[in-house]
mmCIF file with all atom_site columns, C-alpha atoms and ligand atoms in Angstrom:
data_model
loop_
_atom_site.group_PDB
_atom_site.id
_atom_site.type_symbol
_atom_site.label_atom_id
_atom_site.label_alt_id
_atom_site.label_comp_id
_atom_site.label_asym_id
_atom_site.label_entity_id
_atom_site.label_seq_id
_atom_site.pdbx_PDB_ins_code
_atom_site.Cartn_x
_atom_site.Cartn_y
_atom_site.Cartn_z
_atom_site.occupancy
_atom_site.B_iso_or_equiv
_atom_site.pdbx_formal_charge
_atom_site.auth_seq_id
_atom_site.auth_comp_id
_atom_site.auth_asym_id
_atom_site.auth_atom_id
_atom_site.pdbx_PDB_model_num
ATOM   1   C  CA  . UNK A 1 1   ? 9.141   -13.014 15.820  1.00 95.00 ? 20  UNK A CA  1
ATOM   2   C  CA  . UNK A 1 2   ? 7.532   -10.845 13.157  1.00 98.00 ? 21  UNK A CA  1
ATOM   3   C  CA  . UNK A 1 3   ? 5.416   -12.529 10.495  1.00 98.00 ? 22  UNK A CA  1
ATOM   4   C  CA  . UNK A 1 4   ? 4.974   -10.775 7.153   1.00 98.00 ? 23  UNK A CA  1
ATOM   5   C  CA  . UNK A 1 5   ? 1.692   -11.170 5.263   1.00 99.00 ? 24  UNK A CA  1
ATOM   6   C  CA  . UNK A 1 6   ? 1.561   -9.719  1.736   1.00 98.00 ? 25  UNK A CA  1
ATOM   7   C  CA  . UNK A 1 7   ? -1.964  -8.533  0.894   1.00 98.00 ? 26  UNK A CA  1
ATOM   8   C  CA  . UNK A 1 8   ? -2.699  -10.000 -2.518  1.00 98.00 ? 27  UNK A CA  1
ATOM   9   C  CA  . UNK A 1 9   ? -5.223  -7.234  -3.174  1.00 98.00 ? 28  UNK A CA  1
ATOM   10  C  CA  . UNK A 1 10  ? -2.253  -5.319  -4.607  1.00 98.00 ? 29  UNK A CA  1
ATOM   11  C  CA  . UNK A 1 11  ? -1.081  -8.199  -6.833  1.00 97.00 ? 30  UNK A CA  1
ATOM   12  C  CA  . UNK A 1 12  ? -1.534  -8.441  -10.596 1.00 96.00 ? 31  UNK A CA  1
ATOM   13  C  CA  . UNK A 1 13  ? -4.503  -10.848 -10.618 1.00 97.00 ? 32  UNK A CA  1
ATOM   14  C  CA  . UNK A 1 14  ? -3.602  -12.164 -14.056 1.00 96.00 ? 33  UNK A CA  1
ATOM   15  C  CA  . UNK A 1 15  ? -0.368  -13.522 -12.538 1.00 96.00 ? 34  UNK A CA  1
ATOM   16  C  CA  . UNK A 1 16  ? -1.631  -14.258 -9.045  1.00 97.00 ? 35  UNK A CA  1
ATOM   17  C  CA  . UNK A 1 17  ? -0.167  -17.727 -8.514  1.00 96.00 ? 36  UNK A CA  1
ATOM   18  C  CA  . UNK A 1 18  ? 3.327   -16.737 -9.635  1.00 96.00 ? 37  UNK A CA  1
ATOM   19  C  CA  . UNK A 1 19  ? 3.258   -13.500 -7.637  1.00 97.00 ? 38  UNK A CA  1
ATOM   20  C  CA  . UNK A 1 20  ? 2.312   -15.367 -4.468  1.00 97.00 ? 39  UNK A CA  1
ATOM   21  C  CA  . UNK A 1 21  ? 5.033   -17.966 -4.945  1.00 97.00 ? 40  UNK A CA  1
ATOM   22  C  CA  . UNK A 1 22  ? 7.486   -15.100 -5.484  1.00 97.00 ? 41  UNK A CA  1
ATOM   23  C  CA  . UNK A 1 23  ? 6.418   -13.530 -2.177  1.00 98.00 ? 42  UNK A CA  1
ATOM   24  C  CA  . UNK A 1 24  ? 7.049   -16.839 -0.420  1.00 98.00 ? 43  UNK A CA  1
ATOM   25  C  CA  . UNK A 1 25  ? 10.477  -17.087 -2.053  1.00 98.00 ? 44  UNK A CA  1
ATOM   26  C  CA  . UNK A 1 26  ? 11.150  -13.521 -0.901  1.00 98.00 ? 45  UNK A CA  1
ATOM   27  C  CA  . UNK A 1 27  ? 10.606  -14.611 2.715   1.00 98.00 ? 46  UNK A CA  1
ATOM   28  C  CA  . UNK A 1 28  ? 6.916   -13.841 3.375   1.00 98.00 ? 47  UNK A CA  1
ATOM   29  C  CA  . UNK A 1 29  ? 5.186   -16.033 5.952   1.00 98.00 ? 48  UNK A CA  1
ATOM   30  C  CA  . UNK A 1 30  ? 1.441   -15.790 5.272   1.00 98.00 ? 49  UNK A CA  1
ATOM   31  C  CA  . UNK A 1 31  ? -0.728  -14.732 2.313   1.00 98.00 ? 50  UNK A CA  1
ATOM   32  C  CA  . UNK A 1 32  ? -3.356  -12.148 3.282   1.00 98.00 ? 51  UNK A CA  1
ATOM   33  C  CA  . UNK A 1 33  ? -6.534  -12.719 1.249   1.00 98.00 ? 52  UNK A CA  1
ATOM   34  C  CA  . UNK A 1 34  ? -8.962  -9.749  1.284   1.00 98.00 ? 53  UNK A CA  1
ATOM   35  C  CA  . UNK A 1 35  ? -12.585 -10.701 0.561   1.00 99.00 ? 54  UNK A CA  1
ATOM   36  C  CA  . UNK A 1 36  ? -14.967 -7.772  -0.071  1.00 98.00 ? 55  UNK A CA  1
ATOM   37  C  CA  . UNK A 1 37  ? -18.693 -7.930  -0.778  1.00 98.00 ? 56  UNK A CA  1
ATOM   38  C  CA  . UNK A 1 38  ? -19.592 -4.402  -1.871  1.00 98.00 ? 57  UNK A CA  1
ATOM   39  C  CA  . UNK A 1 39  ? -21.823 -4.134  1.238   1.00 98.00 ? 58  UNK A CA  1
ATOM   40  C  CA  . UNK A 1 40  ? -19.630 -4.098  4.344   1.00 98.00 ? 59  UNK A CA  1
ATOM   41  C  CA  . UNK A 1 41  ? -17.081 -2.149  2.301   1.00 98.00 ? 60  UNK A CA  1
ATOM   42  C  CA  . UNK A 1 42  ? -17.584 -0.129  -0.897  1.00 98.00 ? 61  UNK A CA  1
ATOM   43  C  CA  . UNK A 1 43  ? -15.549 -2.490  -3.082  1.00 98.00 ? 62  UNK A CA  1
ATOM   44  C  CA  . UNK A 1 44  ? -15.688 -6.038  -4.467  1.00 98.00 ? 63  UNK A CA  1
ATOM   45  C  CA  . UNK A 1 45  ? -12.572 -8.219  -4.668  1.00 98.00 ? 64  UNK A CA  1
ATOM   46  C  CA  . UNK A 1 46  ? -12.450 -12.027 -4.991  1.00 98.00 ? 65  UNK A CA  1
ATOM   47  C  CA  . UNK A 1 47  ? -13.709 -15.078 -3.147  1.00 98.00 ? 66  UNK A CA  1
ATOM   48  C  CA  . UNK A 1 48  ? -13.906 -18.835 -2.761  1.00 98.00 ? 67  UNK A CA  1
ATOM   49  C  CA  . UNK A 1 49  ? -12.894 -20.077 -6.272  1.00 98.00 ? 68  UNK A CA  1
ATOM   50  C  CA  . UNK A 1 50  ? -9.763  -17.930 -6.186  1.00 98.00 ? 69  UNK A CA  1
ATOM   51  C  CA  . UNK A 1 51  ? -8.846  -19.289 -2.742  1.00 98.00 ? 70  UNK A CA  1
ATOM   52  C  CA  . UNK A 1 52  ? -9.306  -22.829 -3.992  1.00 98.00 ? 71  UNK A CA  1
ATOM   53  C  CA  . UNK A 1 53  ? -7.033  -22.323 -7.006  1.00 97.00 ? 72  UNK A CA  1
ATOM   54  C  CA  . UNK A 1 54  ? -4.404  -20.380 -5.071  1.00 97.00 ? 73  UNK A CA  1
ATOM   55  C  CA  . UNK A 1 55  ? -3.964  -23.363 -2.766  1.00 96.00 ? 74  UNK A CA  1
ATOM   56  C  CA  . UNK A 1 56  ? -2.797  -25.413 -5.750  1.00 94.00 ? 75  UNK A CA  1
ATOM   57  C  CA  . UNK A 1 57  ? 0.123   -23.014 -6.231  1.00 91.00 ? 76  UNK A CA  1
ATOM   58  C  CA  . UNK A 1 58  ? 1.384   -22.491 -2.710  1.00 95.00 ? 77  UNK A CA  1
ATOM   59  C  CA  . UNK A 1 59  ? 1.718   -24.193 0.661   1.00 95.00 ? 78  UNK A CA  1
ATOM   60  C  CA  . UNK A 1 60  ? 1.909   -20.860 2.473   1.00 98.00 ? 79  UNK A CA  1
ATOM   61  C  CA  . UNK A 1 61  ? -0.724  -20.362 5.183   1.00 98.00 ? 80  UNK A CA  1
ATOM   62  C  CA  . UNK A 1 62  ? -3.613  -18.216 3.938   1.00 98.00 ? 81  UNK A CA  1
ATOM   63  C  CA  . UNK A 1 63  ? -5.180  -15.593 6.153   1.00 98.00 ? 82  UNK A CA  1
ATOM   64  C  CA  . UNK A 1 64  ? -8.701  -14.852 4.880   1.00 99.00 ? 83  UNK A CA  1
ATOM   65  C  CA  . UNK A 1 65  ? -9.835  -11.355 5.894   1.00 99.00 ? 84  UNK A CA  1
ATOM   66  C  CA  . UNK A 1 66  ? -13.614 -11.338 5.453   1.00 99.00 ? 85  UNK A CA  1
ATOM   67  C  CA  . UNK A 1 67  ? -14.899 -7.806  4.819   1.00 99.00 ? 86  UNK A CA  1
ATOM   68  C  CA  . UNK A 1 68  ? -18.411 -9.121  4.242   1.00 99.00 ? 87  UNK A CA  1
ATOM   69  C  CA  . UNK A 1 69  ? -21.779 -8.810  5.997   1.00 98.00 ? 88  UNK A CA  1
ATOM   70  C  CA  . UNK A 1 70  ? -22.793 -11.790 8.162   1.00 99.00 ? 89  UNK A CA  1
ATOM   71  C  CA  . UNK A 1 71  ? -19.716 -13.899 7.391   1.00 99.00 ? 90  UNK A CA  1
ATOM   72  C  CA  . UNK A 1 72  ? -21.185 -16.978 9.164   1.00 98.00 ? 91  UNK A CA  1
ATOM   73  C  CA  . UNK A 1 73  ? -22.939 -17.686 5.821   1.00 98.00 ? 92  UNK A CA  1
ATOM   74  C  CA  . UNK A 1 74  ? -19.632 -18.518 4.120   1.00 98.00 ? 93  UNK A CA  1
ATOM   75  C  CA  . UNK A 1 75  ? -17.331 -19.980 6.802   1.00 99.00 ? 94  UNK A CA  1
ATOM   76  C  CA  . UNK A 1 76  ? -17.838 -23.556 5.575   1.00 98.00 ? 95  UNK A CA  1
ATOM   77  C  CA  . UNK A 1 77  ? -16.800 -22.727 2.007   1.00 98.00 ? 96  UNK A CA  1
ATOM   78  C  CA  . UNK A 1 78  ? -13.709 -20.728 3.000   1.00 98.00 ? 97  UNK A CA  1
ATOM   79  C  CA  . UNK A 1 79  ? -12.649 -23.390 5.509   1.00 98.00 ? 98  UNK A CA  1
ATOM   80  C  CA  . UNK A 1 80  ? -13.098 -26.254 3.043   1.00 98.00 ? 99  UNK A CA  1
ATOM   81  C  CA  . UNK A 1 81  ? -11.207 -24.415 0.323   1.00 98.00 ? 100 UNK A CA  1
ATOM   82  C  CA  . UNK A 1 82  ? -7.990  -23.869 2.197   1.00 98.00 ? 101 UNK A CA  1
ATOM   83  C  CA  . UNK A 1 83  ? -8.219  -20.996 4.692   1.00 98.00 ? 102 UNK A CA  1
ATOM   84  C  CA  . UNK A 1 84  ? -5.726  -21.342 7.568   1.00 98.00 ? 103 UNK A CA  1
ATOM   85  C  CA  . UNK A 1 85  ? -6.949  -18.259 9.449   1.00 99.00 ? 104 UNK A CA  1
ATOM   86  C  CA  . UNK A 1 86  ? -10.396 -16.664 9.053   1.00 99.00 ? 105 UNK A CA  1
ATOM   87  C  CA  . UNK A 1 87  ? -10.874 -13.119 10.300  1.00 99.00 ? 106 UNK A CA  1
ATOM   88  C  CA  . UNK A 1 88  ? -14.346 -11.667 10.823  1.00 99.00 ? 107 UNK A CA  1
ATOM   89  C  CA  . UNK A 1 89  ? -15.225 -8.058  11.659  1.00 99.00 ? 108 UNK A CA  1
ATOM   90  C  CA  . UNK A 1 90  ? -17.017 -7.387  14.956  1.00 98.00 ? 109 UNK A CA  1
ATOM   91  C  CA  . UNK A 1 91  ? -18.998 -4.713  13.072  1.00 98.00 ? 110 UNK A CA  1
ATOM   92  C  CA  . UNK A 1 92  ? -20.297 -7.172  10.448  1.00 98.00 ? 111 UNK A CA  1
ATOM   93  C  CA  . UNK A 1 93  ? -21.562 -10.243 12.311  1.00 98.00 ? 112 UNK A CA  1
ATOM   94  C  CA  . UNK A 1 94  ? -24.709 -10.712 14.442  1.00 98.00 ? 113 UNK A CA  1
ATOM   95  C  CA  . UNK A 1 95  ? -23.480 -13.991 16.031  1.00 98.00 ? 114 UNK A CA  1
ATOM   96  C  CA  . UNK A 1 96  ? -19.788 -13.451 16.699  1.00 98.00 ? 115 UNK A CA  1
ATOM   97  C  CA  . UNK A 1 97  ? -19.394 -16.249 19.286  1.00 98.00 ? 116 UNK A CA  1
ATOM   98  C  CA  . UNK A 1 98  ? -21.184 -18.782 17.089  1.00 98.00 ? 117 UNK A CA  1
ATOM   99  C  CA  . UNK A 1 99  ? -19.144 -17.834 14.039  1.00 99.00 ? 118 UNK A CA  1
ATOM   100 C  CA  . UNK A 1 100 ? -15.821 -18.084 15.903  1.00 99.00 ? 119 UNK A CA  1
ATOM   101 C  CA  . UNK A 1 101 ? -16.830 -21.531 17.144  1.00 98.00 ? 120 UNK A CA  1
ATOM   102 C  CA  . UNK A 1 102 ? -17.774 -22.573 13.605  1.00 98.00 ? 121 UNK A CA  1
ATOM   103 C  CA  . UNK A 1 103 ? -14.333 -21.459 12.351  1.00 99.00 ? 122 UNK A CA  1
ATOM   104 C  CA  . UNK A 1 104 ? -12.531 -23.354 15.131  1.00 98.00 ? 123 UNK A CA  1
ATOM   105 C  CA  . UNK A 1 105 ? -14.658 -26.475 14.559  1.00 98.00 ? 124 UNK A CA  1
ATOM   106 C  CA  . UNK A 1 106 ? -13.349 -26.590 10.979  1.00 98.00 ? 125 UNK A CA  1
ATOM   107 C  CA  . UNK A 1 107 ? -9.789  -26.597 12.347  1.00 98.00 ? 126 UNK A CA  1
ATOM   108 C  CA  . UNK A 1 108 ? -9.152  -23.035 11.159  1.00 99.00 ? 127 UNK A CA  1
ATOM   109 C  CA  . UNK A 1 109 ? -7.686  -20.344 13.443  1.00 99.00 ? 128 UNK A CA  1
ATOM   110 C  CA  . UNK A 1 110 ? -10.379 -17.755 14.264  1.00 99.00 ? 129 UNK A CA  1
ATOM   111 C  CA  . UNK A 1 111 ? -9.536  -14.049 14.324  1.00 99.00 ? 130 UNK A CA  1
ATOM   112 C  CA  . UNK A 1 112 ? -11.472 -10.874 14.972  1.00 99.00 ? 131 UNK A CA  1
ATOM   113 C  CA  . UNK A 1 113 ? -10.948 -7.469  13.380  1.00 99.00 ? 132 UNK A CA  1
ATOM   114 C  CA  . UNK A 1 114 ? -11.878 -3.898  14.277  1.00 98.00 ? 133 UNK A CA  1
ATOM   115 C  CA  . UNK A 1 115 ? -12.180 -0.914  11.956  1.00 98.00 ? 134 UNK A CA  1
ATOM   116 C  CA  . UNK A 1 116 ? -10.396 2.340   12.903  1.00 98.00 ? 135 UNK A CA  1
ATOM   117 C  CA  . UNK A 1 117 ? -13.510 3.767   14.602  1.00 98.00 ? 136 UNK A CA  1
ATOM   118 C  CA  . UNK A 1 118 ? -14.171 0.698   16.773  1.00 98.00 ? 137 UNK A CA  1
ATOM   119 C  CA  . UNK A 1 119 ? -12.511 0.621   20.212  1.00 98.00 ? 138 UNK A CA  1
ATOM   120 C  CA  . UNK A 1 120 ? -10.039 -2.114  21.171  1.00 98.00 ? 139 UNK A CA  1
ATOM   121 C  CA  . UNK A 1 121 ? -12.385 -3.142  23.978  1.00 98.00 ? 140 UNK A CA  1
ATOM   122 C  CA  . UNK A 1 122 ? -14.865 -4.474  21.403  1.00 98.00 ? 141 UNK A CA  1
ATOM   123 C  CA  . UNK A 1 123 ? -12.527 -7.479  21.021  1.00 98.00 ? 142 UNK A CA  1
ATOM   124 C  CA  . UNK A 1 124 ? -12.184 -8.202  24.766  1.00 98.00 ? 143 UNK A CA  1
ATOM   125 C  CA  . UNK A 1 125 ? -15.201 -10.578 25.024  1.00 98.00 ? 144 UNK A CA  1
ATOM   126 C  CA  . UNK A 1 126 ? -13.670 -12.894 22.388  1.00 98.00 ? 145 UNK A CA  1
ATOM   127 C  CA  . UNK A 1 127 ? -10.001 -12.998 23.398  1.00 98.00 ? 146 UNK A CA  1
ATOM   128 C  CA  . UNK A 1 128 ? -10.169 -16.519 24.831  1.00 98.00 ? 147 UNK A CA  1
ATOM   129 C  CA  . UNK A 1 129 ? -11.763 -17.808 21.614  1.00 98.00 ? 148 UNK A CA  1
ATOM   130 C  CA  . UNK A 1 130 ? -9.337  -16.487 19.009  1.00 99.00 ? 149 UNK A CA  1
ATOM   131 C  CA  . UNK A 1 131 ? -5.726  -16.926 17.919  1.00 98.00 ? 150 UNK A CA  1
ATOM   132 C  CA  . UNK A 1 132 ? -5.270  -13.575 16.240  1.00 99.00 ? 151 UNK A CA  1
ATOM   133 C  CA  . UNK A 1 133 ? -6.567  -9.997  16.396  1.00 99.00 ? 152 UNK A CA  1
ATOM   134 C  CA  . UNK A 1 134 ? -6.552  -7.820  13.265  1.00 99.00 ? 153 UNK A CA  1
ATOM   135 C  CA  . UNK A 1 135 ? -6.304  -4.092  13.908  1.00 99.00 ? 154 UNK A CA  1
ATOM   136 C  CA  . UNK A 1 136 ? -7.256  -2.081  10.819  1.00 99.00 ? 155 UNK A CA  1
ATOM   137 C  CA  . UNK A 1 137 ? -5.058  0.960   10.302  1.00 99.00 ? 156 UNK A CA  1
ATOM   138 C  CA  . UNK A 1 138 ? -7.119  2.231   7.333   1.00 99.00 ? 157 UNK A CA  1
ATOM   139 C  CA  . UNK A 1 139 ? -10.848 2.173   6.587   1.00 98.00 ? 158 UNK A CA  1
ATOM   140 C  CA  . UNK A 1 140 ? -11.243 -1.259  4.989   1.00 98.00 ? 159 UNK A CA  1
ATOM   141 C  CA  . UNK A 1 141 ? -12.039 -1.415  1.282   1.00 98.00 ? 160 UNK A CA  1
ATOM   142 C  CA  . UNK A 1 142 ? -8.964  -0.382  -0.670  1.00 98.00 ? 161 UNK A CA  1
ATOM   143 C  CA  . UNK A 1 143 ? -5.213  -0.899  -0.789  1.00 98.00 ? 162 UNK A CA  1
ATOM   144 C  CA  . UNK A 1 144 ? -2.770  1.977   -1.010  1.00 98.00 ? 163 UNK A CA  1
ATOM   145 C  CA  . UNK A 1 145 ? -4.273  4.230   1.701   1.00 98.00 ? 164 UNK A CA  1
ATOM   146 C  CA  . UNK A 1 146 ? -2.352  6.110   4.398   1.00 98.00 ? 165 UNK A CA  1
ATOM   147 C  CA  . UNK A 1 147 ? -1.782  4.585   7.836   1.00 99.00 ? 166 UNK A CA  1
ATOM   148 C  CA  . UNK A 1 148 ? -4.026  5.916   10.622  1.00 98.00 ? 167 UNK A CA  1
ATOM   149 C  CA  . UNK A 1 149 ? -2.006  6.397   13.844  1.00 98.00 ? 168 UNK A CA  1
ATOM   150 C  CA  . UNK A 1 150 ? -5.019  5.521   16.051  1.00 98.00 ? 169 UNK A CA  1
ATOM   151 C  CA  . UNK A 1 151 ? -4.037  1.883   15.408  1.00 98.00 ? 170 UNK A CA  1
ATOM   152 C  CA  . UNK A 1 152 ? -0.886  2.236   17.534  1.00 98.00 ? 171 UNK A CA  1
ATOM   153 C  CA  . UNK A 1 153 ? -2.659  2.731   20.860  1.00 98.00 ? 172 UNK A CA  1
ATOM   154 C  CA  . UNK A 1 154 ? -5.164  0.051   19.972  1.00 98.00 ? 173 UNK A CA  1
ATOM   155 C  CA  . UNK A 1 155 ? -2.344  -2.469  19.498  1.00 99.00 ? 174 UNK A CA  1
ATOM   156 C  CA  . UNK A 1 156 ? -0.821  -1.438  22.818  1.00 98.00 ? 175 UNK A CA  1
ATOM   157 C  CA  . UNK A 1 157 ? -4.145  -1.811  24.691  1.00 98.00 ? 176 UNK A CA  1
ATOM   158 C  CA  . UNK A 1 158 ? -4.785  -5.218  23.132  1.00 99.00 ? 177 UNK A CA  1
ATOM   159 C  CA  . UNK A 1 159 ? -1.284  -6.537  23.834  1.00 98.00 ? 178 UNK A CA  1
ATOM   160 C  CA  . UNK A 1 160 ? -1.514  -5.398  27.469  1.00 98.00 ? 179 UNK A CA  1
ATOM   161 C  CA  . UNK A 1 161 ? -4.922  -7.031  27.922  1.00 98.00 ? 180 UNK A CA  1
ATOM   162 C  CA  . UNK A 1 162 ? -3.709  -10.296 26.345  1.00 98.00 ? 181 UNK A CA  1
ATOM   163 C  CA  . UNK A 1 163 ? -0.661  -10.323 28.601  1.00 98.00 ? 182 UNK A CA  1
ATOM   164 C  CA  . UNK A 1 164 ? -2.846  -9.563  31.647  1.00 98.00 ? 183 UNK A CA  1
ATOM   165 C  CA  . UNK A 1 165 ? -4.980  -12.623 30.787  1.00 98.00 ? 184 UNK A CA  1
ATOM   166 C  CA  . UNK A 1 166 ? -1.951  -14.838 30.131  1.00 98.00 ? 185 UNK A CA  1
ATOM   167 C  CA  . UNK A 1 167 ? -2.722  -15.039 26.390  1.00 98.00 ? 186 UNK A CA  1
ATOM   168 C  CA  . UNK A 1 168 ? 0.922   -14.792 25.445  1.00 96.00 ? 187 UNK A CA  1
ATOM   169 C  CA  . UNK A 1 169 ? 0.549   -16.636 22.117  1.00 98.00 ? 188 UNK A CA  1
ATOM   170 C  CA  . UNK A 1 170 ? -1.993  -14.172 20.700  1.00 98.00 ? 189 UNK A CA  1
ATOM   171 C  CA  . UNK A 1 171 ? -0.992  -12.809 17.305  1.00 99.00 ? 190 UNK A CA  1
ATOM   172 C  CA  . UNK A 1 172 ? -1.747  -9.132  16.739  1.00 99.00 ? 191 UNK A CA  1
ATOM   173 C  CA  . UNK A 1 173 ? -1.894  -8.247  13.065  1.00 99.00 ? 192 UNK A CA  1
ATOM   174 C  CA  . UNK A 1 174 ? -2.044  -4.738  11.613  1.00 99.00 ? 193 UNK A CA  1
ATOM   175 C  CA  . UNK A 1 175 ? -3.436  -4.028  8.142   1.00 99.00 ? 194 UNK A CA  1
ATOM   176 C  CA  . UNK A 1 176 ? -3.425  -0.828  6.101   1.00 98.00 ? 195 UNK A CA  1
ATOM   177 C  CA  . UNK A 1 177 ? -0.704  1.604   5.077   1.00 98.00 ? 196 UNK A CA  1
ATOM   178 C  CA  . UNK A 1 178 ? 2.087   -0.555  6.507   1.00 99.00 ? 197 UNK A CA  1
ATOM   179 C  CA  . UNK A 1 179 ? 5.589   0.322   5.287   1.00 98.00 ? 198 UNK A CA  1
ATOM   180 C  CA  . UNK A 1 180 ? 9.025   0.363   6.921   1.00 98.00 ? 199 UNK A CA  1
ATOM   181 C  CA  . UNK A 1 181 ? 8.158   3.443   8.972   1.00 98.00 ? 200 UNK A CA  1
ATOM   182 C  CA  . UNK A 1 182 ? 4.626   2.586   10.133  1.00 98.00 ? 201 UNK A CA  1
ATOM   183 C  CA  . UNK A 1 183 ? 5.516   -1.088  10.562  1.00 98.00 ? 202 UNK A CA  1
ATOM   184 C  CA  . UNK A 1 184 ? 8.117   -0.151  13.168  1.00 98.00 ? 203 UNK A CA  1
ATOM   185 C  CA  . UNK A 1 185 ? 5.553   1.952   15.081  1.00 98.00 ? 204 UNK A CA  1
ATOM   186 C  CA  . UNK A 1 186 ? 3.103   -0.931  15.407  1.00 98.00 ? 205 UNK A CA  1
ATOM   187 C  CA  . UNK A 1 187 ? 5.789   -3.532  16.152  1.00 98.00 ? 206 UNK A CA  1
ATOM   188 C  CA  . UNK A 1 188 ? 7.028   -1.331  19.007  1.00 98.00 ? 207 UNK A CA  1
ATOM   189 C  CA  . UNK A 1 189 ? 3.432   -1.219  20.293  1.00 98.00 ? 208 UNK A CA  1
ATOM   190 C  CA  . UNK A 1 190 ? 3.208   -5.037  20.314  1.00 98.00 ? 209 UNK A CA  1
ATOM   191 C  CA  . UNK A 1 191 ? 2.137   -6.145  16.836  1.00 98.00 ? 210 UNK A CA  1
ATOM   192 C  CA  . UNK A 1 192 ? 3.687   -9.299  15.400  1.00 98.00 ? 211 UNK A CA  1
ATOM   193 C  CA  . UNK A 1 193 ? 1.956   -9.809  12.020  1.00 98.00 ? 212 UNK A CA  1
ATOM   194 C  CA  . UNK A 1 194 ? 2.414   -7.083  9.400   1.00 99.00 ? 213 UNK A CA  1
ATOM   195 C  CA  . UNK A 1 195 ? 0.082   -7.007  6.403   1.00 99.00 ? 214 UNK A CA  1
ATOM   196 C  CA  . UNK A 1 196 ? 1.494   -5.066  3.484   1.00 98.00 ? 215 UNK A CA  1
ATOM   197 C  CA  . UNK A 1 197 ? -0.016  -4.751  0.027   1.00 98.00 ? 216 UNK A CA  1
ATOM   198 C  CA  . UNK A 1 198 ? 1.323   -1.846  -1.965  1.00 98.00 ? 217 UNK A CA  1
ATOM   199 C  CA  . UNK A 1 199 ? 4.584   -1.684  0.025   1.00 98.00 ? 218 UNK A CA  1
ATOM   200 C  CA  . UNK A 1 200 ? 5.478   -5.208  -1.171  1.00 98.00 ? 219 UNK A CA  1
ATOM   201 C  CA  . UNK A 1 201 ? 3.786   -5.666  -4.542  1.00 98.00 ? 220 UNK A CA  1
ATOM   202 C  CA  . UNK A 1 202 ? 4.962   -2.267  -5.814  1.00 97.00 ? 221 UNK A CA  1
ATOM   203 C  CA  . UNK A 1 203 ? 8.531   -2.774  -4.554  1.00 98.00 ? 222 UNK A CA  1
ATOM   204 C  CA  . UNK A 1 204 ? 11.511  -3.474  -6.805  1.00 97.00 ? 223 UNK A CA  1
ATOM   205 C  CA  . UNK A 1 205 ? 13.033  -5.696  -4.125  1.00 98.00 ? 224 UNK A CA  1
ATOM   206 C  CA  . UNK A 1 206 ? 10.307  -7.131  -1.853  1.00 98.00 ? 225 UNK A CA  1
ATOM   207 C  CA  . UNK A 1 207 ? 12.798  -9.559  -0.262  1.00 98.00 ? 226 UNK A CA  1
ATOM   208 C  CA  . UNK A 1 208 ? 14.749  -6.658  1.207   1.00 98.00 ? 227 UNK A CA  1
ATOM   209 C  CA  . UNK A 1 209 ? 11.598  -5.054  2.634   1.00 98.00 ? 228 UNK A CA  1
ATOM   210 C  CA  . UNK A 1 210 ? 10.408  -8.365  4.095   1.00 98.00 ? 229 UNK A CA  1
ATOM   211 C  CA  . UNK A 1 211 ? 13.841  -8.873  5.691   1.00 98.00 ? 230 UNK A CA  1
ATOM   212 C  CA  . UNK A 1 212 ? 13.686  -5.411  7.235   1.00 98.00 ? 231 UNK A CA  1
ATOM   213 C  CA  . UNK A 1 213 ? 10.151  -6.042  8.592   1.00 98.00 ? 232 UNK A CA  1
ATOM   214 C  CA  . UNK A 1 214 ? 11.294  -9.300  10.129  1.00 98.00 ? 233 UNK A CA  1
ATOM   215 C  CA  . UNK A 1 215 ? 14.137  -7.731  12.079  1.00 96.00 ? 234 UNK A CA  1
ATOM   216 C  CA  . UNK A 1 216 ? 12.003  -4.954  13.585  1.00 97.00 ? 235 UNK A CA  1
ATOM   217 C  CA  . UNK A 1 217 ? 11.218  -6.664  16.887  1.00 90.00 ? 236 UNK A CA  1
HETATM 218 C  C1  . DX5 B 2 .   ? -7.887  -2.997  2.980   1.00 86.29 ? 11  DX5 B C1  1
HETATM 219 C  C2  . DX5 B 2 .   ? -7.282  -4.367  3.039   1.00 86.29 ? 11  DX5 B C2  1
HETATM 220 C  C3  . DX5 B 2 .   ? -5.817  -4.377  3.125   1.00 86.29 ? 11  DX5 B C3  1
HETATM 221 C  C4  . DX5 B 2 .   ? -5.095  -3.706  1.982   1.00 86.29 ? 11  DX5 B C4  1
HETATM 222 C  C5  . DX5 B 2 .   ? -3.735  -3.292  2.458   1.00 86.29 ? 11  DX5 B C5  1
HETATM 223 O  O1  . DX5 B 2 .   ? -9.255  -3.103  3.142   1.00 86.29 ? 11  DX5 B O1  1
HETATM 224 O  O2  . DX5 B 2 .   ? -7.771  -5.078  4.162   1.00 86.29 ? 11  DX5 B O2  1
HETATM 225 O  O3  . DX5 B 2 .   ? -5.321  -5.692  3.330   1.00 86.29 ? 11  DX5 B O3  1
HETATM 226 O  O4  . DX5 B 2 .   ? -4.963  -4.526  0.863   1.00 86.29 ? 11  DX5 B O4  1
HETATM 227 O  O5  . DX5 B 2 .   ? -3.081  -2.608  1.426   1.00 86.29 ? 11  DX5 B O5  1
HETATM 228 P  P1  . DX5 B 2 .   ? -1.930  -1.551  1.731   1.00 86.29 ? 11  DX5 B P1  1
HETATM 229 O  O6  . DX5 B 2 .   ? -0.837  -2.275  2.430   1.00 86.29 ? 11  DX5 B O6  1
HETATM 230 O  O7  . DX5 B 2 .   ? -1.548  -1.064  0.372   1.00 86.29 ? 11  DX5 B O7  1
HETATM 231 O  O8  . DX5 B 2 .   ? -2.527  -0.466  2.607   1.00 86.29 ? 11  DX5 B O8  1
HETATM 232 ZN ZN1 . ZN  B 3 .   ? -6.900  -7.013  4.783   1.00 86.29 ? 12  ZN  B ZN1 1
#
């Protein structure tokens, strides 16, 4: 089954609650919540107070993608304010194992992400400790960029390694430049969670795009 996760980075922030509810009504499964600190990535987005308020508007699961340095400093706050998944970058954290354990101890699903230049193998040591892998298909920091095809092989390698280890429930999420064409490429390689920002928030009929994503497998 394919899960569709609209990236709210592309939403109109002045109408955020309504836009997120509309995405749920259009068939989306998860809200993708991009947190940026101006250090790990050259952009600043939103954080804990926005997560807290968003949870008053929607029951959809929220997938918090932390593009911040040393995310262990903020796991408690994101977990207590309604994160359902928390994704950390292997490139950003000095204690990856400890941070994943902290996330799981709060009852949140831990996930690990890799930037385009980081090999798939960088995730291998953590596979038994996570429920989802996030493969970046753009350099993190901005919505609306073009898909980088290097993500396709990375998804394939990760799906094969998960299958080899019997981790058949592992979610593999792809984020960046996902549309109907690139989404199909990564689904064929083994991805099952599609993050899409501009492709959904700029669409006239997001429900039709979500429906097409969901029938790709
Ligand atoms: C980029 C973010 C993405 C971004 C995706 O750093 O992690 O989630 O919002 O936007 P699109 O789908 O427009 O590439
Ligand atoms: Zn993201």
